[in-house]
C-alpha atoms as a PDB file:
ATOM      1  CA  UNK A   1     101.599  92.398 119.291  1.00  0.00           C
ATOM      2  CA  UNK A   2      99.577  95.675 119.102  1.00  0.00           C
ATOM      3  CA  UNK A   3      99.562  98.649 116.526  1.00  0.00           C
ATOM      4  CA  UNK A   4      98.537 101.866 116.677  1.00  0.00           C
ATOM      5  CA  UNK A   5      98.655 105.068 114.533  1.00  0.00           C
ATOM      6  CA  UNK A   6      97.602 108.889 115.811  1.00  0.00           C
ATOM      7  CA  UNK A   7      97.478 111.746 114.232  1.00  0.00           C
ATOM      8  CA  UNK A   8      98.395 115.329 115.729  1.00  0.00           C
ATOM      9  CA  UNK A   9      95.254 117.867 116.266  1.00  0.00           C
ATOM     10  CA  UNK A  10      96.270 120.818 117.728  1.00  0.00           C
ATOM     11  CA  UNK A  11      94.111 123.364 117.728  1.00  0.00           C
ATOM     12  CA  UNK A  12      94.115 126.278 114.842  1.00  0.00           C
ATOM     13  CA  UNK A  13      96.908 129.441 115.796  1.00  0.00           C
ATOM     14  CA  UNK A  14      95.010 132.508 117.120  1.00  0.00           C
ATOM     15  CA  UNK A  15      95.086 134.934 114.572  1.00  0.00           C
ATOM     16  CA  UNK A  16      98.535 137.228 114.375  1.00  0.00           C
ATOM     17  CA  UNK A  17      98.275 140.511 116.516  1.00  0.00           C
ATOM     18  CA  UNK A  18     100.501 143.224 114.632  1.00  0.00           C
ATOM     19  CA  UNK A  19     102.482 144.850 117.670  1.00  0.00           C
ATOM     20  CA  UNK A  20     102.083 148.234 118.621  1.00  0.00           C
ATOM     21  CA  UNK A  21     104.755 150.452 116.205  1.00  0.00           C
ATOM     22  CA  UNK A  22     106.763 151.493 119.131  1.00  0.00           C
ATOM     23  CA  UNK A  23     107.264 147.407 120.094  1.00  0.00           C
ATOM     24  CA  UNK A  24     110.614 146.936 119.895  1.00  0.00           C
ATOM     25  CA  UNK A  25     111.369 143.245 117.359  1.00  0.00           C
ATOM     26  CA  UNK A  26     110.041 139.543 118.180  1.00  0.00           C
ATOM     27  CA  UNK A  27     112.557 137.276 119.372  1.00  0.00           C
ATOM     28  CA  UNK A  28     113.014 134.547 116.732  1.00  0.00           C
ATOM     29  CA  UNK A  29     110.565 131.687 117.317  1.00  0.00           C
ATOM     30  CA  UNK A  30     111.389 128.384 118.869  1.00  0.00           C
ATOM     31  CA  UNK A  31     111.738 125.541 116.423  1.00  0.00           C
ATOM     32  CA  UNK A  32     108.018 123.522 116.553  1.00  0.00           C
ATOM     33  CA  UNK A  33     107.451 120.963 118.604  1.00  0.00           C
ATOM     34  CA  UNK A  34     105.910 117.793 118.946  1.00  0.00           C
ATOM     35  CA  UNK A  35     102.130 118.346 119.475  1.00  0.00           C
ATOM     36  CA  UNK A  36     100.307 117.886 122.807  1.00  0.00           C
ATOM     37  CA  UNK A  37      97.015 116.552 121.721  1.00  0.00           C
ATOM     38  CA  UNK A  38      96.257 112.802 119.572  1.00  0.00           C
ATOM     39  CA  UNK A  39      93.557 111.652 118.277  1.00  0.00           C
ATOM     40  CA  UNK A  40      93.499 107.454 117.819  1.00  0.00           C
ATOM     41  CA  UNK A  41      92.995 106.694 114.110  1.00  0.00           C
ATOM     42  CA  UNK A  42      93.641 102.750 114.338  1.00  0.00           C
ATOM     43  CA  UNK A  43      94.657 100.475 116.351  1.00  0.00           C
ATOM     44  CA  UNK A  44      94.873  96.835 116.477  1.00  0.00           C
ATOM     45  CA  UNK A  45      95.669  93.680 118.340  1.00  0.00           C
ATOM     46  CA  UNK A  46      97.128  91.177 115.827  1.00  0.00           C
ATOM     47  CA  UNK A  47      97.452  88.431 118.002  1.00  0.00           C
ATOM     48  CA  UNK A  48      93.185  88.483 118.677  1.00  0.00           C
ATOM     49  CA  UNK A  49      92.293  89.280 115.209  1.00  0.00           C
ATOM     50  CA  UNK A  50      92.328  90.735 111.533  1.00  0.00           C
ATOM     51  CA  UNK A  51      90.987  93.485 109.423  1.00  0.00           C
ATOM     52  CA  UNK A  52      88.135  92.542 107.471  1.00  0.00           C
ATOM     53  CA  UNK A  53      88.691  93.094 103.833  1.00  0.00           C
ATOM     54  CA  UNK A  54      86.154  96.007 103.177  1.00  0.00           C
ATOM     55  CA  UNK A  55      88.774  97.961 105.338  1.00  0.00           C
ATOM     56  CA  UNK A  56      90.558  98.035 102.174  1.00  0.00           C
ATOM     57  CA  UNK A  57      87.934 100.813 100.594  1.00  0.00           C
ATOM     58  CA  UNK A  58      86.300 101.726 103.442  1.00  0.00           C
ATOM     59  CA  UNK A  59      89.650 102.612 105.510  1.00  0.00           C
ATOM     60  CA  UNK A  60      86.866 101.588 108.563  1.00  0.00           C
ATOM     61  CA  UNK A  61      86.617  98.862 111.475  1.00  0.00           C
ATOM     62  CA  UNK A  62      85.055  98.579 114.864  1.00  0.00           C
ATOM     63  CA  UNK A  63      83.105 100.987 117.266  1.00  0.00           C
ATOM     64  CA  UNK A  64      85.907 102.366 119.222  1.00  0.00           C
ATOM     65  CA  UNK A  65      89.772 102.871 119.643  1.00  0.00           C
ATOM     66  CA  UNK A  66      89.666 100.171 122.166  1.00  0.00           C
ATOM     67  CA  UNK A  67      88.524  97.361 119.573  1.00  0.00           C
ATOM     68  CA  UNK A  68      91.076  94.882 118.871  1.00  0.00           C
ATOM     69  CA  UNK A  69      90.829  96.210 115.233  1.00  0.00           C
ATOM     70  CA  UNK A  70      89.293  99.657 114.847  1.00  0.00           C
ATOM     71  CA  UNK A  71      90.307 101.941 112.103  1.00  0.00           C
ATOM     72  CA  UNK A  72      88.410 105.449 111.899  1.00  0.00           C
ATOM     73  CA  UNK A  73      90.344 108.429 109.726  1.00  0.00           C
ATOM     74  CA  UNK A  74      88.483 111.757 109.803  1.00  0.00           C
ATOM     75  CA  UNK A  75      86.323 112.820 106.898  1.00  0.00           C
ATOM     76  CA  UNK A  76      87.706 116.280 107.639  1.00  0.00           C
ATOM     77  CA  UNK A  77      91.282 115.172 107.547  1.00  0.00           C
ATOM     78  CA  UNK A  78      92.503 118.670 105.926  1.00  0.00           C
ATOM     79  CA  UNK A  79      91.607 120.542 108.942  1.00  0.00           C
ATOM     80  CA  UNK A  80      94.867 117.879 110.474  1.00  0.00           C
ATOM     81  CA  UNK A  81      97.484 119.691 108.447  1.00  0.00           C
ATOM     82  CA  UNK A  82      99.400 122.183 109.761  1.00  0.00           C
ATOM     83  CA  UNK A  83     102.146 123.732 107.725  1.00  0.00           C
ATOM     84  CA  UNK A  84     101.336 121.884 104.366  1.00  0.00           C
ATOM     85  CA  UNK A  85     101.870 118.350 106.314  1.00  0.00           C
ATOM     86  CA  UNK A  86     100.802 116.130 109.009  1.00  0.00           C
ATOM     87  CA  UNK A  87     102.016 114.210 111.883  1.00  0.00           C
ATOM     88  CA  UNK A  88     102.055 110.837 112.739  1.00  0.00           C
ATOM     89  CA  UNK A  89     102.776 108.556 115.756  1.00  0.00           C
ATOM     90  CA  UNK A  90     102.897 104.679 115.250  1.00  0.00           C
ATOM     91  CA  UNK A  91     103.313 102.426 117.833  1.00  0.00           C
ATOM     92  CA  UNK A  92     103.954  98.752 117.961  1.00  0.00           C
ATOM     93  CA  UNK A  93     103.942  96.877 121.042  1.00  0.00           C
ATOM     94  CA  UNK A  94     105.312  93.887 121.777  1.00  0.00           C
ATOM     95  CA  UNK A  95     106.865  91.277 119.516  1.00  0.00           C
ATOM     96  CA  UNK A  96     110.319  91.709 117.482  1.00  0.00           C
ATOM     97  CA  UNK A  97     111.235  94.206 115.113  1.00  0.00           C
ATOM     98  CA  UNK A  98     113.877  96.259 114.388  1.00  0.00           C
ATOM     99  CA  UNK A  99     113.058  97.748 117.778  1.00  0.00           C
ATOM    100  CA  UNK A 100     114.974  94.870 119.280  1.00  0.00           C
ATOM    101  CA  UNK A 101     117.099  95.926 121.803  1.00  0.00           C
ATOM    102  CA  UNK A 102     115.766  99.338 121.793  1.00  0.00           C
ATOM    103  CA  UNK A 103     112.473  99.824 123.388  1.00  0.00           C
ATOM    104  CA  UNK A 104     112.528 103.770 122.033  1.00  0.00           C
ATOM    105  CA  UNK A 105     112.292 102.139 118.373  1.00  0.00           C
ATOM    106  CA  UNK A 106     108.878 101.051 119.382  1.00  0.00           C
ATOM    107  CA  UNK A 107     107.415 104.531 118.029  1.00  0.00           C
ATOM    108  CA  UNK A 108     108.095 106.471 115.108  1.00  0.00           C
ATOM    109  CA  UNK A 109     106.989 110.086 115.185  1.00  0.00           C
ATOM    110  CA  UNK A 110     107.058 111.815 111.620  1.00  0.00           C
ATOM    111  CA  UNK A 111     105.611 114.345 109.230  1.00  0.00           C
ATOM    112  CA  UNK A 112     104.622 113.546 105.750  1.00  0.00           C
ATOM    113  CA  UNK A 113     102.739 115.797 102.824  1.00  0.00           C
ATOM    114  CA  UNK A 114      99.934 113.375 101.945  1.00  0.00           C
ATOM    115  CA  UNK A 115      97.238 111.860 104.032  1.00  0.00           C
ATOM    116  CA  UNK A 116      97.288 108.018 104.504  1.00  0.00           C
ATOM    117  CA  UNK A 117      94.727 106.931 101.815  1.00  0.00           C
ATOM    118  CA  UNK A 118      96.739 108.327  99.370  1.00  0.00           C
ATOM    119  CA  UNK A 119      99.177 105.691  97.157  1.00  0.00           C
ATOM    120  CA  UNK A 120     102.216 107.829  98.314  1.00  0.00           C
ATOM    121  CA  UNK A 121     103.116 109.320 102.098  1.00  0.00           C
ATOM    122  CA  UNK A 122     104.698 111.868  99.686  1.00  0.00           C
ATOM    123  CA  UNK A 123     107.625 114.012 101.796  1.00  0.00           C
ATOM    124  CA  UNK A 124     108.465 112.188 104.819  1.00  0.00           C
ATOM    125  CA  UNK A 125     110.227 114.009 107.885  1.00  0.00           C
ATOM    126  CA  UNK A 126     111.312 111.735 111.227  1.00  0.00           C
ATOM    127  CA  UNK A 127     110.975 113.463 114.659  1.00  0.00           C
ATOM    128  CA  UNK A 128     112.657 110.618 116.561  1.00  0.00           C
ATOM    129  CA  UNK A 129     114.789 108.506 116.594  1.00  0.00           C
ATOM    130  CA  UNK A 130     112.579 105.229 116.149  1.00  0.00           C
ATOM    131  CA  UNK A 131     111.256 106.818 112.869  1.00  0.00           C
ATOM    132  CA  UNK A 132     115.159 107.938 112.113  1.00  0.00           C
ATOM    133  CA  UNK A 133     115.644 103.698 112.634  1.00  0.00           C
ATOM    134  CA  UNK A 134     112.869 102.179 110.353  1.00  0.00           C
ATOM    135  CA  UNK A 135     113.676 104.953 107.781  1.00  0.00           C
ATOM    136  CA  UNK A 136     117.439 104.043 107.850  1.00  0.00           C
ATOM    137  CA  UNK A 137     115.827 100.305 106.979  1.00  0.00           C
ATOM    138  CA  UNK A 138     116.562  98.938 103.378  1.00  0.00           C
ATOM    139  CA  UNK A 139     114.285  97.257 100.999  1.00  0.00           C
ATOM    140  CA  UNK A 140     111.138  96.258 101.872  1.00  0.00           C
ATOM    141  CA  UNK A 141     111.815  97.024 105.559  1.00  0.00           C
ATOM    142  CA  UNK A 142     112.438 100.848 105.065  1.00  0.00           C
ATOM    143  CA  UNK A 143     110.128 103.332 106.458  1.00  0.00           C
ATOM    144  CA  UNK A 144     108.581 106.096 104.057  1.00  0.00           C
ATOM    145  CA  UNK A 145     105.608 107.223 105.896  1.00  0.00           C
ATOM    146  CA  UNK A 146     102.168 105.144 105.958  1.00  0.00           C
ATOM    147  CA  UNK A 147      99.521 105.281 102.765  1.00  0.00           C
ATOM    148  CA  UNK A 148      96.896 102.941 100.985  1.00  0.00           C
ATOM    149  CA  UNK A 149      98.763  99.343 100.608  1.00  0.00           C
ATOM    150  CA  UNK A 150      98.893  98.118  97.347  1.00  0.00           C
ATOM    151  CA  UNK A 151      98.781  94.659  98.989  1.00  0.00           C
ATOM    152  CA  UNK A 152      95.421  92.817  99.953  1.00  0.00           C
ATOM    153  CA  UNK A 153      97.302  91.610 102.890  1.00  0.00           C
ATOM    154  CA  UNK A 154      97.076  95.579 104.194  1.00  0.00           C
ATOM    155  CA  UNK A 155      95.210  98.406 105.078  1.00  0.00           C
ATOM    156  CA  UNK A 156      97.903 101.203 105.161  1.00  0.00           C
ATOM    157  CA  UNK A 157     101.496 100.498 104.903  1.00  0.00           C
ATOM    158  CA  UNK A 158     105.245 101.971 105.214  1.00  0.00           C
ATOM    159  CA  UNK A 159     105.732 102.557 101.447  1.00  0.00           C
ATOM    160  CA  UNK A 160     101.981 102.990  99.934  1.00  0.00           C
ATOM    161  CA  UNK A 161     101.766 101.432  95.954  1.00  0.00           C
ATOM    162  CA  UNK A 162     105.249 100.239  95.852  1.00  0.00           C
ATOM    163  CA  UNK A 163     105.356  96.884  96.516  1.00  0.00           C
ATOM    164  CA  UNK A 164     105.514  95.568 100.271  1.00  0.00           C
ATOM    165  CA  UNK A 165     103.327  95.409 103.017  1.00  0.00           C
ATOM    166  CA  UNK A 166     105.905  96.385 105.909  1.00  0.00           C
ATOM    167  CA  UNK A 167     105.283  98.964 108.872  1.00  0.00           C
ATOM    168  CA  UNK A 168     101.513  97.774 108.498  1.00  0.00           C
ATOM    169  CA  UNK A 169      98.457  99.090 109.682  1.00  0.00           C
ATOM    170  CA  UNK A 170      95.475  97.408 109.633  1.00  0.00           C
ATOM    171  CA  UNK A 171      96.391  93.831 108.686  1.00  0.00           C
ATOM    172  CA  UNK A 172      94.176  91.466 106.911  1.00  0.00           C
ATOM    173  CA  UNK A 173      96.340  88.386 106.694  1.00  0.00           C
ATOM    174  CA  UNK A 174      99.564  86.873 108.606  1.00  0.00           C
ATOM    175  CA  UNK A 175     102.819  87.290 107.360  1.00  0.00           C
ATOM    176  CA  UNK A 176     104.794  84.256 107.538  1.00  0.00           C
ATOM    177  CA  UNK A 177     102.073  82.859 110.220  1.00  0.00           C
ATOM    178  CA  UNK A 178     102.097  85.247 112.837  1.00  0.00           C
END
C-alpha cells in the first residue's frame, strides 16, 4: 500500500488590466477549478518501510519523491495559498479502505485554511467525491483535512491534535500489524 500527498502550485494571477471605459461588462467568471500543476510533498510505501521518528519535528525524510518514505513540505509554504486556503490531493494505493469497491475513493482532493504542520486542517472543503466519502466517515475514520498528528504512530493525519491517527501520512508504526 502506497501514500501520497500534493499540494497545488499554480502560478501567481497576472495582475488585473482595468478595461478600456468604452468595454462593454465581463462575463461572470467560471467557478475555479482544480489546478493543473502538483508538487509531491510525501509519499510513502508502507509495505517497504516506516518514517523515522525525527519526521515527527522535522516534517522531513529521504532524498526524493521516489523514496519509499520521503516527506519534503516547502519552507515557503505561504506562497501555496491561493484564496486564503490550500489544496490537497492524497492518494492511497492499494490495500482496503473505505475505497472498497470504489476505485475513485482512492483520492481525496480538498481545500483547507491551515497548512499541514499545524494541530488543526482548520476549514476543510472536498472537491471530489473520494474526499466527499472519507469526510462522510464517523469517528476516528472521518476525514477533516491532514495536520501534525498528535500520535507518535504519525507524521500528519486526517484530524490533527484530536485523537486518532487515521488518513495517515507519514507512518512510523503499524496499525494493527500491517
Amino acid at each position: 500500500q502506497s501514500v501520497r500527498i500534493l499540494v497545488a502550485n499554480a502560478p501567481p494571477a497576472p495582475p488585473a488590466v482595468p478595461p478600456p471605459p468604452s468595454s462593454p461588462p465581463s462575463p461572470p467568471s467560471p467557478p475555479p477549478s482544480l489546478p493543473s500543476f502538483w508538487q509531491t510533498i510525501a509519499h510513502q510505501d508502507i509495505q517497504a518501510v516506516r518514517f523515522p521518528n525525527s519526521a515527527r519535528t522535522s516534517f522531513a525524510a529521504g532524498m526524493s519523491a521516489d523514496d519509499d518514505a520521503y516527506m519534503a513540505l516547502p519552507a515557503d509554504h505561504e506562497s501555496f495559498r491561493r484564496d486564503g486556503v490550500y489544496t490537497f490531493r492524497l492518494t492511497y494505493g492499494g490495500g482496503t479502505m473505505l475505497a472498497a469497491g470504489n476505485p475513485d475513493w482512492l483520492t481525496s482532493t480538498w481545500t483547507q485554511t491551515n497548512w499541514v504542520t499545524e494541530g488543526s486542517p482548520g476549514t476543510l472543503t472536498c472537491l471530489d467525491a473520494g474526499c466527499t466519502k472519507w469526510n462522510a466517515a464517523t469517528d476516528c475514520s472521518k476525514f477533516k483535512g491532514l495536520a501534525k498528528s498528535n500520535s507518535g504512530c504519525a507524521v500528519l493525519d486526517g484530524n490533527g491534535l484530536e485523537g486518532c491517527w487515521f488518513n495517515v501520512v507519514g507512518s512510523i508504526c503499524e496499525w494493527n500489524g500491517g
